[in-house]
Coordinates of C-alpha atoms and ligand atoms in Angstrom, one line a residue:
M1 CA -24.6 -12.6 -4.5
E2 CA -21.4 -12.8 -4.3
R3 CA -19.0 -16.0 -4.8
L4 CA -18.0 -17.2 -1.9
Q5 CA -14.3 -17.4 -2.5
K6 CA -14.7 -13.7 -3.0
I7 CA -16.0 -12.9 -0.5
I8 CA -13.7 -14.9 1.8
A9 CA -10.6 -13.1 0.4
N10 CA -12.9 -9.6 1.1
S11 CA -12.8 -10.4 4.5
G12 CA -8.6 -10.9 4.4
I13 CA -8.0 -14.2 5.9
A14 CA -6.7 -15.6 2.1
S15 CA -6.2 -14.7 -1.3
R16 CA -8.3 -15.8 -3.6
R17 CA -6.8 -18.9 -4.4
K18 CA -6.1 -20.0 -0.8
A19 CA -10.0 -19.3 -0.1
E20 CA -10.9 -21.6 -3.0
N21 CA -8.8 -24.3 -1.3
L22 CA -9.9 -23.8 1.6
I23 CA -13.6 -24.5 0.5
L24 CA -12.3 -27.6 -1.6
N25 CA -11.0 -28.7 1.5
G26 CA -14.3 -28.5 3.7
K27 CA -13.4 -25.6 5.9
V28 CA -16.0 -23.6 4.8
K29 CA -19.7 -23.4 6.0
V30 CA -22.8 -21.3 5.0
D31 CA -25.2 -21.0 7.1
G32 CA -23.8 -24.2 9.3
K33 CA -23.8 -26.0 6.1
V34 CA -20.4 -26.9 4.5
V35 CA -19.4 -26.0 0.8
L36 CA -17.5 -27.9 -1.2
E37 CA -18.4 -26.1 -4.7
L38 CA -16.2 -23.4 -6.1
G39 CA -17.8 -20.2 -6.9
T40 CA -21.2 -20.6 -5.3
K41 CA -23.3 -17.8 -4.6
V42 CA -23.9 -16.6 -1.4
S43 CA -26.6 -14.1 -0.6
E44 CA -26.0 -11.0 1.8
N45 CA -27.5 -12.3 5.0
S46 CA -25.9 -15.5 5.5
K47 CA -23.6 -16.4 7.6
I48 CA -20.5 -17.6 6.6
E49 CA -17.7 -19.6 8.7
V50 CA -13.9 -20.7 8.2
D51 CA -12.8 -23.4 10.1
N52 CA -15.7 -22.7 12.3
V53 CA -14.7 -18.9 12.7
L54 CA -17.6 -16.1 11.8
I55 CA -16.1 -14.1 9.0
S56 CA -16.8 -10.4 8.9
R57 CA -19.1 -9.1 5.8
Q58 CA -18.4 -5.7 5.9
E59 CA -19.3 -2.9 3.6
K60 CA -15.6 -2.2 2.1
V61 CA -14.1 1.4 2.5
Y62 CA -11.3 3.1 1.1
Y63 CA -9.5 6.2 1.8
L64 CA -6.0 8.1 0.7
L65 CA -4.4 10.2 3.3
N66 CA -2.0 12.8 2.7
K67 CA 0.1 12.0 6.0
P68 CA 1.9 14.7 7.7
R69 CA 5.6 13.8 9.3
G70 CA 5.6 12.6 13.0
I71 CA 2.7 10.3 12.4
I72 CA 3.1 6.5 12.8
T73 CA 2.1 4.2 9.8
S74 CA 0.7 1.7 11.9
T75 CA -2.9 1.0 13.6
K76 CA -1.5 0.8 17.2
D77 CA 1.8 2.4 19.0
E78 CA 3.1 1.3 22.3
H79 CA 4.7 4.9 23.3
N80 CA 0.8 6.3 22.7
R81 CA 2.4 8.1 19.2
K82 CA -0.3 9.4 17.0
T83 CA -1.3 6.8 14.0
V84 CA -2.2 7.2 10.6
I85 CA -5.3 5.5 11.6
D86 CA -6.5 8.6 14.1
L87 CA -6.2 10.8 11.9
I88 CA -9.6 9.2 10.3
D89 CA -13.2 9.2 10.9
E90 CA -14.1 5.9 10.6
E91 CA -15.8 3.3 12.8
K92 CA -14.7 -0.1 11.1
R93 CA -11.6 -1.3 11.8
I94 CA -9.1 -0.3 8.8
Y95 CA -5.1 -0.2 8.5
P96 CA -2.6 1.5 6.1
V97 CA -1.7 -0.8 2.8
G98 CA 1.9 -0.7 3.1
R99 CA 3.9 2.0 5.7
L100 CA 6.0 4.8 5.7
D101 CA 8.7 6.5 8.3
Y102 CA 7.9 8.6 10.8
D103 CA 9.0 11.0 8.9
T104 CA 8.0 10.4 5.5
T105 CA 5.1 12.3 4.0
G106 CA 2.6 11.9 1.5
I107 CA 0.2 9.7 -0.1
I108 CA -0.7 6.3 1.4
L109 CA -3.6 4.2 1.2
L110 CA -5.8 2.5 4.0
T111 CA -8.9 0.2 3.8
N112 CA -10.5 -2.7 5.5
D113 CA -9.9 -4.8 2.2
G114 CA -7.5 -7.5 3.4
E115 CA -7.7 -8.5 -0.1
L116 CA -6.7 -5.7 -2.4
A117 CA -4.2 -4.4 0.0
N118 CA -2.3 -7.8 0.0
L119 CA -2.4 -7.8 -3.5
L120 CA -1.0 -3.9 -3.8
M121 CA 1.6 -4.5 -1.7
H122 CA 3.1 -7.9 -3.3
P123 CA 5.8 -7.2 -5.4
R124 CA 4.7 -9.3 -8.3
N125 CA 2.4 -7.0 -9.4
E126 CA 4.1 -4.0 -9.6
I127 CA 2.7 -1.3 -8.6
D128 CA 4.5 2.3 -9.0
K129 CA 5.6 4.4 -6.2
V130 CA 6.9 8.2 -7.0
Y131 CA 8.7 9.2 -4.3
I132 CA 10.7 12.9 -3.9
A133 CA 13.5 13.2 -2.0
K134 CA 15.8 15.9 -1.2
I135 CA 19.6 14.6 -0.4
K136 CA 22.6 16.1 0.8
G137 CA 24.7 16.4 -1.8
I138 CA 24.7 16.8 -6.0
L139 CA 23.4 13.4 -7.5
T140 CA 26.2 12.6 -10.3
P141 CA 25.0 10.7 -13.6
V142 CA 26.8 7.7 -12.3
D143 CA 25.1 7.7 -8.9
L144 CA 22.0 8.3 -11.1
M145 CA 22.7 5.0 -13.6
K146 CA 23.6 2.7 -10.2
L147 CA 20.2 3.9 -8.9
K148 CA 18.3 3.2 -12.1
K149 CA 19.9 -0.7 -12.5
G150 CA 19.8 -1.2 -8.5
V151 CA 22.0 -1.2 -5.8
M152 CA 22.6 -3.6 -2.8
I153 CA 20.9 -3.0 0.2
D154 CA 20.4 -5.9 3.1
G155 CA 22.7 -8.0 0.4
V156 CA 19.7 -7.7 -1.5
K157 CA 19.6 -5.8 -5.2
T158 CA 16.9 -3.9 -5.8
K159 CA 14.7 -3.6 -8.5
K160 CA 15.3 -1.3 -11.9
A161 CA 13.8 2.0 -10.8
K162 CA 12.9 5.1 -12.9
V163 CA 15.3 8.2 -11.4
K164 CA 14.6 11.5 -12.3
I165 CA 16.9 15.0 -11.3
R166 CA 13.9 17.6 -10.4
K167 CA 16.3 20.2 -9.1
F168 CA 20.4 20.8 -7.6
D169 CA 20.6 23.5 -5.5
K170 CA 24.5 24.5 -5.7
E171 CA 24.4 26.7 -2.6
H172 CA 23.1 24.7 -0.3
D173 CA 24.5 21.5 -1.4
T174 CA 21.2 19.4 -2.1
S175 CA 19.2 17.5 -4.4
I176 CA 15.5 17.1 -5.5
V177 CA 15.4 13.4 -6.9
E178 CA 12.2 11.7 -7.9
L179 CA 12.5 8.0 -7.9
T180 CA 9.8 5.8 -8.9
I181 CA 9.9 2.1 -7.5
H182 CA 7.5 -1.0 -7.4
E183 CA 9.0 -2.8 -4.5
G184 CA 8.3 -1.5 -0.5
R185 CA 11.3 -2.7 1.5
N186 CA 11.7 -1.2 5.1
H187 CA 13.1 2.2 4.5
Q188 CA 14.0 1.4 0.8
V189 CA 14.3 5.0 -0.3
K190 CA 16.7 6.0 2.2
K191 CA 18.8 3.2 2.0
M192 CA 19.0 3.0 -1.7
F193 CA 20.4 6.9 -1.7
E194 CA 22.6 6.0 0.8
S195 CA 24.0 3.4 -1.0
V196 CA 25.4 6.2 -3.1
G197 CA 26.7 8.5 -0.3
H198 CA 23.7 10.3 -0.3
E199 CA 21.9 11.0 3.2
V200 CA 17.9 11.9 2.7
L201 CA 16.8 14.7 4.2
K202 CA 13.2 14.6 3.9
L203 CA 10.9 11.9 1.9
K204 CA 7.7 12.5 0.4
R205 CA 5.2 10.2 -1.7
E206 CA 3.8 11.5 -4.0
K207 CA 2.3 8.9 -6.0
I208 CA 0.5 5.3 -6.2
A209 CA 0.2 4.2 -9.5
F210 CA -2.2 6.5 -11.2
L211 CA -3.5 8.1 -7.4
D212 CA -2.1 11.3 -6.1
L213 CA -2.4 13.9 -4.1
S214 CA -4.2 16.5 -5.8
G215 CA -6.7 18.7 -3.7
I216 CA -5.9 17.0 -0.5
N217 CA -3.8 18.8 2.0
S218 CA -0.9 17.6 4.5
G219 CA -3.1 15.6 7.4
E220 CA -6.7 15.4 5.3
Y221 CA -8.1 12.8 3.4
R222 CA -10.4 11.7 1.1
K223 CA -12.7 8.1 0.1
L224 CA -11.7 6.4 -3.1
N225 CA -14.4 6.6 -5.5
P226 CA -15.9 3.2 -7.0
K227 CA -14.4 3.5 -10.4
E228 CA -10.6 4.2 -8.6
V229 CA -11.3 0.8 -6.4
K230 CA -11.9 -1.1 -9.9
K231 CA -9.0 0.4 -11.2
L232 CA -7.0 -0.6 -8.4
Y233 CA -8.7 -4.2 -8.8
A234 CA -7.7 -3.8 -12.7
L235 CA -4.3 -3.3 -12.2
V236 CA -3.4 -6.4 -9.7
G237 CA -5.3 -8.5 -12.1
H238 CA -8.6 -9.0 -10.5
S239 CA -11.9 -8.4 -11.1
H240 CA -13.9 -6.0 -8.7
Ligands
LIG301 N1 11.6 4.6 1.6 C1 11.9 4.7 3.2 O1 13.0 4.7 2.9 N2 10.6 5.5 3.5 C2 9.6 5.9 3.4 O2 8.7 6.2 4.6 C3 9.0 5.1 2.4 C4 9.8 4.6 1.3

């Protein structure tokens, strides 16, 4: 038995708070009857309708993929390019949590749990994402400080970031830099480096919160275990 608002939120159509409002506003039916009470426990087999539309109560699945270069992070592509979904052998309709560019590699989560996906992407929850960028040029201490404090991209300042230099290659005039951010704006890392005058030559995401790519080669994936899912929910302040 699970709480009604949790089931609705899990289906991905609304946050838990919005799900509660839907219930209070008489929009939710269980086995054909309107339920107005929050916290009503509902059995596995009950039919739940929101605005007269049956919601899906599929088992939730969670994958961690090491995305290769040249794959797009969406569920479909108009040009028929390969997507991250094509790499995972799963019948259920899953989708990526956030995005990585076509030429960016590394860790990405995929799930059919809309609630967790939304919570992980919400900037309020400040989920750390660690990127390793190979950039053109040698990053100066001044550039480093600017990136840490926040730079203007598309007219909006980025939040504080952690920045560490991993390596300089004076011969090839490149630097390898580790950047930890919790926002997920479009092309954020590339734009941050561009704003201090460095082109990103290669970009990889190494970590999302406590999850990394240990043992997962490029193009490979694994399921998250229940402990990891629980830990992710705990990080965003929800129980699971
Ligand atoms: N920032 C970028 O610029 N690209 C990505 O793919 C991810 C973060």
